[in-house]
PDB file of C-alpha atoms in Angstrom:
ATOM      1  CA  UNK A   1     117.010 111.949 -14.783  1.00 80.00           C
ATOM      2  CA  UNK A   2     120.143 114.391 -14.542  1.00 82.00           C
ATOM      3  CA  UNK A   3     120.815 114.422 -10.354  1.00 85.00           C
ATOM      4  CA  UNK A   4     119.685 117.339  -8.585  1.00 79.00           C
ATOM      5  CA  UNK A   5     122.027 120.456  -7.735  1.00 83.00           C
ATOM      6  CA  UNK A   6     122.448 120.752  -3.710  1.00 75.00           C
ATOM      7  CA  UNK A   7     122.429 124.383  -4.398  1.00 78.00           C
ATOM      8  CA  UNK A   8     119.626 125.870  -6.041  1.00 80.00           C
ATOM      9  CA  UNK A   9     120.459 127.919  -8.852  1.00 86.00           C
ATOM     10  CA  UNK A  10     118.313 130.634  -7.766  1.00 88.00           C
ATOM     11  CA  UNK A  11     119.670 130.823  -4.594  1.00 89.00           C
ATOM     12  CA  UNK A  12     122.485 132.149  -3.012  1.00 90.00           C
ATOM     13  CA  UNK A  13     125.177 130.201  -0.424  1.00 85.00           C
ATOM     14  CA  UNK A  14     123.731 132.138   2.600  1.00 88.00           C
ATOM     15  CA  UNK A  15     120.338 133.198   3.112  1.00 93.00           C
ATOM     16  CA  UNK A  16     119.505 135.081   6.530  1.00 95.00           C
ATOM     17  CA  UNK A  17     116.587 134.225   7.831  1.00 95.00           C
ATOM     18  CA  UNK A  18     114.561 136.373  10.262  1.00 95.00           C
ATOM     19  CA  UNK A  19     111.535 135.149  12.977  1.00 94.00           C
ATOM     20  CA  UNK A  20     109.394 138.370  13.215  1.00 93.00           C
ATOM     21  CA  UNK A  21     106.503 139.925  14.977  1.00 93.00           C
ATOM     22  CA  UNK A  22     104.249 140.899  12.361  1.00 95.00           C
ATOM     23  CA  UNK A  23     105.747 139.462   8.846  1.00 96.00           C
ATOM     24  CA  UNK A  24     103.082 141.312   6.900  1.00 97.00           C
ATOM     25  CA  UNK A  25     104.194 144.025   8.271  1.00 97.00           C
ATOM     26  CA  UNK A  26     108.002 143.259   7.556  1.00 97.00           C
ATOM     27  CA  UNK A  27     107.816 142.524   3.922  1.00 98.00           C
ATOM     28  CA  UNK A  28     106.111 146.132   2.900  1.00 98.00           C
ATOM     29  CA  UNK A  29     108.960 147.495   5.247  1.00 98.00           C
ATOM     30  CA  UNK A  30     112.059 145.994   3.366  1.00 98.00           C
ATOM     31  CA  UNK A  31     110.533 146.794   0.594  1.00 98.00           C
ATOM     32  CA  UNK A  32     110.134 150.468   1.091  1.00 98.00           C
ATOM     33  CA  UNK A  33     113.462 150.946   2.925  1.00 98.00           C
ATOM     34  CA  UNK A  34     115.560 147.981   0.830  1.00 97.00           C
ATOM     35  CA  UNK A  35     113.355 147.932  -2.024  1.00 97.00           C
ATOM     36  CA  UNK A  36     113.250 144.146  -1.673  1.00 98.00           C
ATOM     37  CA  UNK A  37     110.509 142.103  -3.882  1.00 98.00           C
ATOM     38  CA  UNK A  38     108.532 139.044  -2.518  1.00 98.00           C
ATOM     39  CA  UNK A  39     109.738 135.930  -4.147  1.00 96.00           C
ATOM     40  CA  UNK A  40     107.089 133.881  -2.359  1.00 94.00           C
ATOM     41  CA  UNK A  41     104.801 133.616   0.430  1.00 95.00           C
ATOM     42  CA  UNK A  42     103.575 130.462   2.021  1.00 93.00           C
ATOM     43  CA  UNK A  43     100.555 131.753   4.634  1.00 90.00           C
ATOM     44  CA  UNK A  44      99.645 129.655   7.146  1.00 82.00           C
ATOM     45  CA  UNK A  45      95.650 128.786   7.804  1.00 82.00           C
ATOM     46  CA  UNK A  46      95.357 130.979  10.776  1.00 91.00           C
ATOM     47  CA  UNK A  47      96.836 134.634   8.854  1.00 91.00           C
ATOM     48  CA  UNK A  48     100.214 134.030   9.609  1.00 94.00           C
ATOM     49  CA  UNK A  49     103.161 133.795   7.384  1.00 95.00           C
ATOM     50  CA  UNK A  50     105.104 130.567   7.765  1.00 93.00           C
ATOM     51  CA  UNK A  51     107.587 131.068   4.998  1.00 94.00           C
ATOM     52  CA  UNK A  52     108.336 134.107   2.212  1.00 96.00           C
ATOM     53  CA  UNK A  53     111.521 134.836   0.394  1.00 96.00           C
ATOM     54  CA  UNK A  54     112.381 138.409  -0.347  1.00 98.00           C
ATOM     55  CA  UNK A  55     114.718 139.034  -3.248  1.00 98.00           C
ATOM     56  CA  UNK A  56     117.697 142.036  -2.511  1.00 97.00           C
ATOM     57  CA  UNK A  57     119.896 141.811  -5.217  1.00 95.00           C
ATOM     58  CA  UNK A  58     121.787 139.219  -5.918  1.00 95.00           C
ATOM     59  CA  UNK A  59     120.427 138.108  -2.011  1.00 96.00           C
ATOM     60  CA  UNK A  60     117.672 136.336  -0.610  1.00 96.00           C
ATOM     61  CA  UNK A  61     115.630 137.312   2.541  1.00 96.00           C
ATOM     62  CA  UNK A  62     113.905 134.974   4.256  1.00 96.00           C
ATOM     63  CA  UNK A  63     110.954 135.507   7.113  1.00 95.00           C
ATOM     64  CA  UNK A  64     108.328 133.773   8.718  1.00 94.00           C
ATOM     65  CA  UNK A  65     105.794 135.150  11.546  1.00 95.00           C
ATOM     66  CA  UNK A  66     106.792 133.727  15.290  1.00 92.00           C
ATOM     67  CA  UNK A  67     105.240 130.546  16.401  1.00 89.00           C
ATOM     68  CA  UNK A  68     105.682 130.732  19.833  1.00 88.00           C
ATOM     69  CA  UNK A  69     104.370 127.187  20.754  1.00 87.00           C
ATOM     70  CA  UNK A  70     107.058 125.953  18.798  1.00 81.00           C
ATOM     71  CA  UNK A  71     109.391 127.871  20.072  1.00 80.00           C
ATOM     72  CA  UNK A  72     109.733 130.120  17.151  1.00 86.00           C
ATOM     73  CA  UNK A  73     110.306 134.109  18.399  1.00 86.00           C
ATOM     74  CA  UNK A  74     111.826 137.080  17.164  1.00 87.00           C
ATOM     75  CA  UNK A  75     114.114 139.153  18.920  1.00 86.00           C
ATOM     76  CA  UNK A  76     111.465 141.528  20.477  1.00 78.00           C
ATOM     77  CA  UNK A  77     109.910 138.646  22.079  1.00 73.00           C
ATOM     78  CA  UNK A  78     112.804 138.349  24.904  1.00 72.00           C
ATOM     79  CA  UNK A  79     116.890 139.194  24.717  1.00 67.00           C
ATOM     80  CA  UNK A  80     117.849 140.962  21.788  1.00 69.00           C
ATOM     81  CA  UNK A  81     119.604 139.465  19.199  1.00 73.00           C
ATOM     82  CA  UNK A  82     123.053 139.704  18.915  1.00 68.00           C
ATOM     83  CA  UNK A  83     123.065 139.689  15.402  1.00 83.00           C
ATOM     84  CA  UNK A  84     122.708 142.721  12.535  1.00 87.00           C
ATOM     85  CA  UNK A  85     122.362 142.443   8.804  1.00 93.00           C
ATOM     86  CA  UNK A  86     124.917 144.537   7.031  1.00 92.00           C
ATOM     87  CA  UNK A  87     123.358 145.641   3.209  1.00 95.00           C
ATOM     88  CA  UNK A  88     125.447 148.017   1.022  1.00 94.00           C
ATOM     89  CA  UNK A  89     123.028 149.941  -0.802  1.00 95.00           C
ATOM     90  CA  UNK A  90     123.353 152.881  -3.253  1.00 94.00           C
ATOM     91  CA  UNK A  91     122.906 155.674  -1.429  1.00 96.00           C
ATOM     92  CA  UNK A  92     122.577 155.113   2.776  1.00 96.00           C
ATOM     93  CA  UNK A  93     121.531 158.174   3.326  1.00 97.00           C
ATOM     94  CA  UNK A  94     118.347 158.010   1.408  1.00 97.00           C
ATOM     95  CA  UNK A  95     118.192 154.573   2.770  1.00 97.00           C
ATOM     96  CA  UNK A  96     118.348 155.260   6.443  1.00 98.00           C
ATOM     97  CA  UNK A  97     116.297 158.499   6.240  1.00 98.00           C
ATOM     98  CA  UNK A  98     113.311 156.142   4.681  1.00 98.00           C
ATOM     99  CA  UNK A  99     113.692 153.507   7.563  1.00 98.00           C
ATOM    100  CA  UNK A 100     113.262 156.749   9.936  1.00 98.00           C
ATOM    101  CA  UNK A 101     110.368 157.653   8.274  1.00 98.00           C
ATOM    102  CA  UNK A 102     108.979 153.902   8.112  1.00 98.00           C
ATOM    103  CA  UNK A 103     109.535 153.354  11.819  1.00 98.00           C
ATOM    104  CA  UNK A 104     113.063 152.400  12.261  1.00 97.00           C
ATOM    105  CA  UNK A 105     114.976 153.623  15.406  1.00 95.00           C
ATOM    106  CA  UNK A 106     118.458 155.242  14.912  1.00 96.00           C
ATOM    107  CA  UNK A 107     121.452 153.363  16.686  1.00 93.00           C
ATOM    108  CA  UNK A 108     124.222 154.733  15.392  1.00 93.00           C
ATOM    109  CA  UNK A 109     124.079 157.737  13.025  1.00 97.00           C
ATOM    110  CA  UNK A 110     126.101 157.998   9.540  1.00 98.00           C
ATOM    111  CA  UNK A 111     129.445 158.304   9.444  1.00 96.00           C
ATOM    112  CA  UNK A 112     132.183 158.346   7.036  1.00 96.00           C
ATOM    113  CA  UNK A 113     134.160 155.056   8.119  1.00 93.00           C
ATOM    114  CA  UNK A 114     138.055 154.765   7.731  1.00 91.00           C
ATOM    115  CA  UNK A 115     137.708 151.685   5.993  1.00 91.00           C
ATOM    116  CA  UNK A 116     136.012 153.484   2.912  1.00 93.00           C
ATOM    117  CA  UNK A 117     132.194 153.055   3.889  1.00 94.00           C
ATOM    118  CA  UNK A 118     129.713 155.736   4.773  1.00 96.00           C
ATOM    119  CA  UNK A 119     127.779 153.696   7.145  1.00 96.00           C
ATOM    120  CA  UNK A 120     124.891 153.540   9.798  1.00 96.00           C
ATOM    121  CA  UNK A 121     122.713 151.288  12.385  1.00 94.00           C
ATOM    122  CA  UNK A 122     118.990 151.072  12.943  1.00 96.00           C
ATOM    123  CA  UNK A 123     116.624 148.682  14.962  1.00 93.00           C
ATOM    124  CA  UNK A 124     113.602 148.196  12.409  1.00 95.00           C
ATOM    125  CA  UNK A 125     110.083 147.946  13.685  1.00 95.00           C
ATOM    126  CA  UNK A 126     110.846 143.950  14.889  1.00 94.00           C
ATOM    127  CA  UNK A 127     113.497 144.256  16.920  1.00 93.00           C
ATOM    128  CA  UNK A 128     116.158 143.445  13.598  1.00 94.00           C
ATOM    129  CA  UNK A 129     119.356 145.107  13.823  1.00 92.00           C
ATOM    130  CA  UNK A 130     121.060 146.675  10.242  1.00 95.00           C
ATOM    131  CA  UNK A 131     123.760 148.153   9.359  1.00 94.00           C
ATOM    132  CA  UNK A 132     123.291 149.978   5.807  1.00 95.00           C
ATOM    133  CA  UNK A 133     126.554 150.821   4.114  1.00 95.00           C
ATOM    134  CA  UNK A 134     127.691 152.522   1.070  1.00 95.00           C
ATOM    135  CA  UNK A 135     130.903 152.290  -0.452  1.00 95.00           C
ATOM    136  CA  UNK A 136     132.752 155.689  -0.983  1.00 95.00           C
ATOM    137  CA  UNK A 137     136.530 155.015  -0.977  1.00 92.00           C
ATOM    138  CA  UNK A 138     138.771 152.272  -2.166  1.00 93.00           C
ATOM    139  CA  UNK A 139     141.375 151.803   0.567  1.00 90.00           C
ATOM    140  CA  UNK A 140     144.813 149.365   0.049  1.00 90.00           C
ATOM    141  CA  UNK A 141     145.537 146.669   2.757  1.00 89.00           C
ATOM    142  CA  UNK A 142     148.309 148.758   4.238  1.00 92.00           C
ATOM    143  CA  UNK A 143     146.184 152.159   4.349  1.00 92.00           C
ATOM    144  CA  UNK A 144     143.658 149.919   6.179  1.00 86.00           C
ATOM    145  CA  UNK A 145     146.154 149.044   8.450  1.00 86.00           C
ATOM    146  CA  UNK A 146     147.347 152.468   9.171  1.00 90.00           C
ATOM    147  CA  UNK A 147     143.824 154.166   9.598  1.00 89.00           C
ATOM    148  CA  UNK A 148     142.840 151.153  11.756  1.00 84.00           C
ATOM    149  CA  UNK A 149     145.658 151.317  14.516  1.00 84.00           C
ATOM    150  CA  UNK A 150     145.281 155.447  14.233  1.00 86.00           C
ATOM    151  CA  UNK A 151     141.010 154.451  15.424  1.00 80.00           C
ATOM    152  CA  UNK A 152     142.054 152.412  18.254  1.00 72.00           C
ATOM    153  CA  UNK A 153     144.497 154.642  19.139  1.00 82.00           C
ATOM    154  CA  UNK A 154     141.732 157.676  19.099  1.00 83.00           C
ATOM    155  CA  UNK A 155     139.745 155.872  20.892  1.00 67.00           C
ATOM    156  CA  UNK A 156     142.141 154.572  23.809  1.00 65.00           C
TER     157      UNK A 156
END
């Protein structure tokens, strides 16, 4: 029997994983903002959704329901999280107007970044922060450098 690789094939390195409110709910959500598909779902006996894998890409997206006896919440449950999923996508601005529309709240609008990303924030529906980003301009190391010390200095 040929040994087993620790790394799935069909998997990448890192997989975020998200605890949500609703995960029904969450999975026809990425899929109409991110146009994610459902890999799997494993539902649990009482409705819930223990486990399901949502493919984005080359990515994978996991996301179970909370469990709050075990001590399994999402972000809307208490503190927010200080975390945010950053997703280039083809064309943010389609992509943030459709989590508007789907129930997303705008944190910070769309911008044309220095570093060479047109780029935006929303809180989805369960409290998840993301930042959706499309690439627009190829920028060297040193014009990086340049356009980053003129930001801080704009903003000083």
């Amino acid at each position: 029997m040929p040994p087993v690789n620790p790394i799935p094939d069909d998997y990448p390195r890192l997989c975020p994983y998200l605890i949500v409110d609703g995960a029904e709910d969450a999975i026809a959500f990425y899929a109409e903002v991110l146009g994610t598909e459902e890999r799997m779902r494993l539902p649990g006996s009482d409705g819930r959704i223990g486990h399901a894998e949502l493919q984005l890409g080359d990515s994978v997206l996991m996301l179970a329901d909370e469990f709050p006896d075990m001590g399994i919440v999402g972000p809307k449950a208490g503190e927010r999280s200080p975390v945010a999923m950053t997703v280039y996508v083809e064309d943010v601005d389609a992509t943030f107007a459709r989590a508007l529309g789907a129930g997303a709240t705008e944190i910070t609008p769309l911008e044309d970044k220095f570093y060479g990303d047109r780029t935006g924030q929303f809180e989805d529906p369960f409290g998840h922060r993301w930042n959706v980003m499309t690439h627009i301009e190829d920028v060297t190391s040193e014009e990086l450098a340049e356009r980053a010390s003129a930001a801080a200095d704009a903003s000083a």
